[in-house]
Amino acid sequence: MSIQKRAFAVSGDRVFVSEQGEGATAGKPAVFLRLHHCNLDCGWCDTPYTWNRAMREYYEEREKWSIEKTVETIASKWKASVYHGSAEPRLIITGGEPLLQQKGIVELLNCPEFSHWHIEVETNGTIAPLPPLLCRIQWNCSPKLANSGVPLERRLYPDVLRVFTHGNTYFKFVVQNENDIDEIIGDFLPHLAGFPRSRIFISPEGRDTETLDAVIDRTSGRVSKEGFVLGDRLQIRRYGDKRRT
Ligand code: SF4
């Protein structure tokens, strides 16, 4: 394997094995790689230690990992997991915003170790992927709504969203109430022309089961009526609000 000089900034969660909690592959086991840094600052973010410079963890937990170390850690975690040999190998690159480090992702996925792996990247839809990545990856693209507290001009990039409509993409919107669905239809769908609503997940915002249930109660009827897919957060239901899940 040829080793490049590029390095990842990884967060305190580093690499861990769990099940995908949200979206089209919910329930499937995977190795997660959590990268540091984000270009947004959502009020309800559940990984603020990856970007919030006011937090001690932001500085104390981050590390620089070579591509070689990243590959070896991912492979060894998967081999040591109960899923090795039974489930298809799956890597989910998350953050933070992973596409801030997408040149490293290109190098990572060029390593032969990953030639037969399923790869997912979770992104906020503000940075277009490099051409070598667009068709290699399942994109879990989650543009942010006004409920994130981030101004529209920082979170909505129509040209970037259009790029994602040409990849193996599932969109996910985090909602708190029915008004958020109006916002999706009004602000975002015009930039997703021709994209099937059956690939658009509506995920409840919440970090405990009661909140998730309440949001689903408030929004599920409208989600179905509009032809979207009702999402959930299985990691919260199974493990609670814990890191590395
Ligand atoms: S885009 Fe994601 S990682 Fe970044 S602040 Fe928002 S929720 Fe957190």
mmCIF file of C-alpha atoms and ligand atoms in Angstrom:
data_model
loop_
_atom_site.group_PDB
_atom_site.id
_atom_site.type_symbol
_atom_site.label_atom_id
_atom_site.label_comp_id
_atom_site.label_asym_id
_atom_site.label_seq_id
_atom_site.Cartn_x
_atom_site.Cartn_y
_atom_site.Cartn_z
ATOM 1 C CA MET A 1 0.000 0.000 0.000
ATOM 2 C CA SER A 2 1.378 3.417 -0.848
ATOM 3 C CA ILE A 3 1.112 5.754 2.093
ATOM 4 C CA GLN A 4 0.418 9.427 1.477
ATOM 5 C CA LYS A 5 1.447 12.321 3.676
ATOM 6 C CA ARG A 6 -2.055 13.661 4.215
ATOM 7 C CA ALA A 7 -3.552 13.330 7.687
ATOM 8 C CA PHE A 8 -7.019 13.468 9.156
ATOM 9 C CA ALA A 9 -8.074 15.585 12.098
ATOM 10 C CA VAL A 10 -10.160 13.077 14.032
ATOM 11 C CA SER A 11 -12.405 13.890 16.967
ATOM 12 C CA GLY A 12 -12.436 12.334 20.408
ATOM 13 C CA ASP A 13 -14.767 9.574 19.169
ATOM 14 C CA ARG A 14 -12.146 8.487 16.623
ATOM 15 C CA VAL A 15 -13.226 5.078 15.260
ATOM 16 C CA PHE A 16 -15.959 2.917 16.764
ATOM 17 C CA VAL A 17 -18.327 0.117 15.766
ATOM 18 C CA SER A 18 -22.071 0.522 16.114
ATOM 19 C CA GLU A 19 -25.228 0.302 14.010
ATOM 20 C CA GLN A 20 -26.344 3.023 11.650
ATOM 21 C CA GLY A 21 -29.102 4.778 13.591
ATOM 22 C CA GLU A 22 -30.736 6.840 10.863
ATOM 23 C CA GLY A 23 -31.739 6.843 7.242
ATOM 24 C CA ALA A 24 -31.852 4.259 4.491
ATOM 25 C CA THR A 25 -29.377 1.843 6.094
ATOM 26 C CA ALA A 26 -30.649 2.166 9.674
ATOM 27 C CA GLY A 27 -29.896 -0.959 11.682
ATOM 28 C CA LYS A 28 -26.876 -2.016 9.603
ATOM 29 C CA PRO A 29 -23.613 -2.431 11.519
ATOM 30 C CA ALA A 30 -20.691 -0.263 10.535
ATOM 31 C CA VAL A 31 -17.399 1.226 11.536
ATOM 32 C CA PHE A 32 -17.762 4.942 12.166
ATOM 33 C CA LEU A 33 -14.953 7.428 11.580
ATOM 34 C CA ARG A 34 -15.673 10.747 13.264
ATOM 35 C CA LEU A 35 -13.765 13.681 11.799
ATOM 36 C CA HIS A 36 -13.080 16.969 13.519
ATOM 37 C CA HIS A 37 -14.270 20.456 12.436
ATOM 38 C CA CYS A 38 -17.522 21.780 10.992
ATOM 39 C CA ASN A 39 -18.437 24.863 8.980
ATOM 40 C CA LEU A 40 -21.828 25.250 10.739
ATOM 41 C CA ASP A 41 -22.823 25.614 14.387
ATOM 42 C CA CYS A 42 -26.289 24.128 14.781
ATOM 43 C CA GLY A 43 -27.955 24.869 18.116
ATOM 44 C CA TRP A 44 -29.040 21.252 18.663
ATOM 45 C CA CYS A 45 -25.826 19.635 17.380
ATOM 46 C CA ASP A 46 -25.058 16.433 19.279
ATOM 47 C CA THR A 47 -21.343 16.469 18.376
ATOM 48 C CA PRO A 48 -20.299 20.028 19.336
ATOM 49 C CA TYR A 49 -16.931 18.776 20.565
ATOM 50 C CA THR A 50 -15.967 18.424 16.884
ATOM 51 C CA TRP A 51 -16.278 22.169 16.170
ATOM 52 C CA ASN A 52 -17.091 24.295 19.226
ATOM 53 C CA ARG A 53 -13.944 26.168 20.235
ATOM 54 C CA ALA A 54 -15.547 27.092 23.556
ATOM 55 C CA MET A 55 -15.386 23.438 24.624
ATOM 56 C CA ARG A 56 -12.382 21.906 26.322
ATOM 57 C CA GLU A 57 -12.915 18.662 24.385
ATOM 58 C CA TYR A 58 -12.464 20.469 21.077
ATOM 59 C CA TYR A 59 -8.796 20.992 21.895
ATOM 60 C CA GLU A 60 -8.024 18.106 24.217
ATOM 61 C CA GLU A 61 -9.559 15.239 22.246
ATOM 62 C CA ARG A 62 -8.628 16.005 18.647
ATOM 63 C CA GLU A 63 -5.751 14.107 17.066
ATOM 64 C CA LYS A 64 -3.975 14.021 13.732
ATOM 65 C CA TRP A 65 -4.057 10.579 12.184
ATOM 66 C CA SER A 66 -2.155 9.528 9.072
ATOM 67 C CA ILE A 67 -4.104 7.790 6.319
ATOM 68 C CA GLU A 68 -2.196 4.623 7.209
ATOM 69 C CA LYS A 69 -3.208 4.756 10.875
ATOM 70 C CA THR A 70 -6.801 5.530 9.923
ATOM 71 C CA VAL A 71 -6.993 2.542 7.560
ATOM 72 C CA GLU A 72 -5.415 0.176 10.063
ATOM 73 C CA THR A 73 -7.656 1.305 12.902
ATOM 74 C CA ILE A 74 -10.837 0.953 10.854
ATOM 75 C CA ALA A 75 -9.850 -2.496 9.586
ATOM 76 C CA SER A 76 -8.838 -3.783 13.023
ATOM 77 C CA LYS A 77 -12.008 -2.470 14.695
ATOM 78 C CA TRP A 78 -14.140 -4.253 12.119
ATOM 79 C CA LYS A 79 -12.168 -7.512 12.402
ATOM 80 C CA ALA A 80 -12.547 -7.422 16.185
ATOM 81 C CA SER A 81 -16.297 -6.761 16.045
ATOM 82 C CA VAL A 82 -19.038 -9.355 16.362
ATOM 83 C CA TYR A 83 -20.182 -8.431 12.853
ATOM 84 C CA HIS A 84 -16.984 -9.483 11.093
ATOM 85 C CA GLY A 85 -17.657 -12.449 8.820
ATOM 86 C CA SER A 86 -21.437 -12.075 8.908
ATOM 87 C CA ALA A 87 -22.308 -8.516 7.882
ATOM 88 C CA GLU A 88 -21.063 -6.664 4.807
ATOM 89 C CA PRO A 89 -18.237 -4.320 5.783
ATOM 90 C CA ARG A 90 -19.486 -0.750 6.007
ATOM 91 C CA LEU A 91 -17.665 2.475 6.811
ATOM 92 C CA ILE A 92 -19.606 5.591 7.804
ATOM 93 C CA ILE A 93 -17.573 8.786 7.749
ATOM 94 C CA THR A 94 -19.197 11.387 9.925
ATOM 95 C CA GLY A 95 -18.328 14.510 11.861
ATOM 96 C CA GLY A 96 -18.422 17.416 12.168
ATOM 97 C CA GLU A 97 -18.472 18.032 8.449
ATOM 98 C CA PRO A 98 -16.388 15.339 6.731
ATOM 99 C CA LEU A 99 -16.132 17.124 3.394
ATOM 100 C CA LEU A 100 -13.868 19.731 4.979
ATOM 101 C CA GLN A 101 -11.321 16.900 4.752
ATOM 102 C CA GLN A 102 -12.428 15.319 1.503
ATOM 103 C CA LYS A 103 -8.985 15.115 -0.083
ATOM 104 C CA GLY A 104 -8.111 12.773 2.749
ATOM 105 C CA ILE A 105 -11.277 10.778 2.075
ATOM 106 C CA VAL A 106 -10.216 10.368 -1.562
ATOM 107 C CA GLU A 107 -6.863 8.960 -0.441
ATOM 108 C CA LEU A 108 -8.493 6.741 2.173
ATOM 109 C CA LEU A 109 -10.868 5.193 -0.339
ATOM 110 C CA ASN A 110 -8.051 4.652 -2.834
ATOM 111 C CA CYS A 111 -6.567 2.142 -0.401
ATOM 112 C CA PRO A 112 -7.255 -1.416 -1.584
ATOM 113 C CA GLU A 113 -8.536 -2.381 1.866
ATOM 114 C CA PHE A 114 -11.764 -0.554 1.099
ATOM 115 C CA SER A 115 -12.364 -1.817 -2.439
ATOM 116 C CA HIS A 116 -15.223 -4.081 -1.287
ATOM 117 C CA TRP A 117 -16.576 -1.912 1.550
ATOM 118 C CA HIS A 118 -19.848 -0.001 1.509
ATOM 119 C CA ILE A 119 -19.039 3.618 2.195
ATOM 120 C CA GLU A 120 -21.392 6.252 3.564
ATOM 121 C CA VAL A 121 -20.584 9.889 4.244
ATOM 122 C CA GLU A 122 -22.773 12.133 6.364
ATOM 123 C CA THR A 123 -22.693 15.731 5.208
ATOM 124 C CA ASN A 124 -24.583 18.962 5.745
ATOM 125 C CA GLY A 125 -24.895 19.701 2.029
ATOM 126 C CA THR A 126 -22.842 22.907 1.948
ATOM 127 C CA ILE A 127 -19.696 21.528 0.248
ATOM 128 C CA ALA A 128 -19.722 19.783 -3.135
ATOM 129 C CA PRO A 129 -17.923 16.436 -3.223
ATOM 130 C CA LEU A 130 -14.901 15.968 -5.457
ATOM 131 C CA PRO A 131 -15.719 14.056 -8.680
ATOM 132 C CA PRO A 132 -13.959 10.802 -7.628
ATOM 133 C CA LEU A 133 -16.203 10.613 -4.584
ATOM 134 C CA LEU A 134 -19.607 11.416 -6.051
ATOM 135 C CA CYS A 135 -20.512 7.967 -7.349
ATOM 136 C CA ARG A 136 -18.407 5.875 -4.953
ATOM 137 C CA ILE A 137 -20.300 6.847 -1.818
ATOM 138 C CA GLN A 138 -23.769 6.688 -0.348
ATOM 139 C CA TRP A 139 -24.398 10.293 0.655
ATOM 140 C CA ASN A 140 -26.504 10.945 3.713
ATOM 141 C CA CYS A 141 -26.990 14.624 2.996
ATOM 142 C CA SER A 142 -28.668 16.608 5.748
ATOM 143 C CA PRO A 143 -29.177 20.276 4.882
ATOM 144 C CA LYS A 144 -30.097 22.317 7.920
ATOM 145 C CA LEU A 145 -33.376 24.164 8.484
ATOM 146 C CA ALA A 146 -34.038 27.383 10.411
ATOM 147 C CA ASN A 147 -34.510 25.293 13.584
ATOM 148 C CA SER A 148 -30.712 24.812 13.586
ATOM 149 C CA GLY A 149 -30.265 28.517 14.353
ATOM 150 C CA VAL A 150 -27.854 28.891 11.418
ATOM 151 C CA PRO A 151 -28.659 31.774 9.002
ATOM 152 C CA LEU A 152 -30.021 30.673 5.627
ATOM 153 C CA GLU A 153 -27.084 32.060 3.652
ATOM 154 C CA ARG A 154 -24.673 29.793 5.542
ATOM 155 C CA ARG A 155 -26.692 26.577 5.243
ATOM 156 C CA LEU A 156 -28.393 26.629 1.816
ATOM 157 C CA TYR A 157 -26.186 26.237 -1.271
ATOM 158 C CA PRO A 158 -28.432 25.408 -4.248
ATOM 159 C CA ASP A 159 -25.537 24.504 -6.568
ATOM 160 C CA VAL A 160 -24.170 22.037 -4.027
ATOM 161 C CA LEU A 161 -27.561 20.417 -3.506
ATOM 162 C CA ARG A 162 -27.911 19.949 -7.248
ATOM 163 C CA VAL A 163 -24.587 18.093 -7.343
ATOM 164 C CA PHE A 164 -25.830 15.688 -4.694
ATOM 165 C CA THR A 165 -28.975 14.924 -6.714
ATOM 166 C CA HIS A 166 -26.675 13.213 -9.257
ATOM 167 C CA GLY A 167 -25.104 10.848 -6.727
ATOM 168 C CA ASN A 168 -26.312 7.905 -4.646
ATOM 169 C CA THR A 169 -27.886 10.337 -2.227
ATOM 170 C CA TYR A 170 -30.494 10.244 0.494
ATOM 171 C CA PHE A 171 -31.485 13.606 1.898
ATOM 172 C CA LYS A 172 -32.393 13.927 5.555
ATOM 173 C CA PHE A 173 -34.046 16.908 7.200
ATOM 174 C CA VAL A 174 -34.218 17.251 10.963
ATOM 175 C CA VAL A 175 -37.608 18.568 12.050
ATOM 176 C CA GLN A 176 -39.263 19.679 15.248
ATOM 177 C CA ASN A 177 -42.756 20.429 13.975
ATOM 178 C CA GLU A 178 -44.945 20.626 10.889
ATOM 179 C CA ASN A 179 -43.752 24.143 9.993
ATOM 180 C CA ASP A 180 -40.358 22.627 9.252
ATOM 181 C CA ILE A 181 -41.947 20.521 6.517
ATOM 182 C CA ASP A 182 -43.355 23.680 4.917
ATOM 183 C CA GLU A 183 -39.815 25.074 4.981
ATOM 184 C CA ILE A 184 -38.405 21.971 3.271
ATOM 185 C CA ILE A 185 -40.989 22.250 0.512
ATOM 186 C CA GLY A 186 -40.596 26.011 0.124
ATOM 187 C CA ASP A 187 -36.831 26.512 0.486
ATOM 188 C CA PHE A 188 -35.202 23.231 -0.516
ATOM 189 C CA LEU A 189 -37.354 21.199 -2.911
ATOM 190 C CA PRO A 190 -37.064 23.843 -5.678
ATOM 191 C CA HIS A 191 -33.333 22.997 -5.757
ATOM 192 C CA LEU A 192 -33.937 19.233 -5.844
ATOM 193 C CA ALA A 193 -35.840 19.140 -9.128
ATOM 194 C CA GLY A 194 -36.676 15.588 -10.166
ATOM 195 C CA PHE A 195 -35.302 14.068 -7.000
ATOM 196 C CA PRO A 196 -37.669 11.395 -5.649
ATOM 197 C CA ARG A 197 -39.368 12.186 -2.350
ATOM 198 C CA SER A 198 -39.001 8.496 -1.506
ATOM 199 C CA ARG A 199 -35.286 9.263 -0.891
ATOM 200 C CA ILE A 200 -35.990 12.167 1.439
ATOM 201 C CA PHE A 201 -36.052 11.228 5.125
ATOM 202 C CA ILE A 202 -37.711 13.386 7.749
ATOM 203 C CA SER A 203 -35.934 12.769 11.023
ATOM 204 C CA PRO A 204 -37.193 13.898 14.451
ATOM 205 C CA GLU A 205 -34.946 16.244 16.405
ATOM 206 C CA GLY A 206 -34.395 14.996 19.940
ATOM 207 C CA ARG A 207 -31.916 13.380 22.288
ATOM 208 C CA ASP A 208 -34.354 11.243 24.298
ATOM 209 C CA THR A 209 -37.134 8.827 23.393
ATOM 210 C CA GLU A 210 -39.934 11.026 24.720
ATOM 211 C CA THR A 211 -38.911 13.975 22.547
ATOM 212 C CA LEU A 212 -38.538 11.777 19.465
ATOM 213 C CA ASP A 213 -41.989 10.286 20.041
ATOM 214 C CA ALA A 214 -43.546 13.722 20.486
ATOM 215 C CA VAL A 215 -42.024 15.048 17.253
ATOM 216 C CA ILE A 216 -43.097 11.942 15.345
ATOM 217 C CA ASP A 217 -46.633 12.342 16.731
ATOM 218 C CA ARG A 218 -46.721 15.946 15.530
ATOM 219 C CA THR A 219 -45.302 15.349 12.052
ATOM 220 C CA SER A 220 -45.811 11.772 10.843
ATOM 221 C CA GLY A 221 -49.194 12.372 9.206
ATOM 222 C CA ARG A 222 -47.835 15.232 7.152
ATOM 223 C CA VAL A 223 -44.661 13.299 6.286
ATOM 224 C CA SER A 224 -46.733 10.497 4.780
ATOM 225 C CA LYS A 225 -49.108 12.865 3.017
ATOM 226 C CA GLU A 226 -46.182 14.606 1.296
ATOM 227 C CA GLY A 227 -44.593 11.324 0.180
ATOM 228 C CA PHE A 228 -41.457 11.653 2.303
ATOM 229 C CA VAL A 229 -40.008 8.855 4.437
ATOM 230 C CA LEU A 230 -40.495 8.987 8.196
ATOM 231 C CA GLY A 231 -37.107 8.655 9.862
ATOM 232 C CA ASP A 232 -36.072 7.906 13.414
ATOM 233 C CA ARG A 233 -32.965 7.902 15.589
ATOM 234 C CA LEU A 234 -32.402 4.278 16.585
ATOM 235 C CA GLN A 235 -29.143 5.072 18.368
ATOM 236 C CA ILE A 236 -31.041 7.239 20.867
ATOM 237 C CA ARG A 237 -33.679 4.573 21.425
ATOM 238 C CA ARG A 238 -31.112 1.817 21.913
ATOM 239 C CA TYR A 239 -28.255 3.556 23.721
ATOM 240 C CA GLY A 240 -29.581 6.915 24.888
ATOM 241 C CA ASP A 241 -27.678 10.154 24.336
ATOM 242 C CA LYS A 242 -24.203 8.631 24.430
ATOM 243 C CA ARG A 243 -21.106 9.178 22.384
ATOM 244 C CA ARG A 244 -19.683 6.475 20.081
ATOM 245 C CA THR A 245 -23.109 5.029 19.290
HETATM 246 S S1 SF4 B 1 -23.707 20.455 10.484
HETATM 247 FE FE1 SF4 B 1 -23.822 18.619 11.774
HETATM 248 S S2 SF4 B 1 -21.856 18.541 12.889
HETATM 249 FE FE2 SF4 B 1 -22.065 20.600 12.021
HETATM 250 S S3 SF4 B 1 -22.952 21.820 13.683
HETATM 251 FE FE3 SF4 B 1 -24.660 21.100 12.385
HETATM 252 S S4 SF4 B 1 -25.347 19.156 13.337
HETATM 253 FE FE4 SF4 B 1 -23.286 19.643 14.184
#
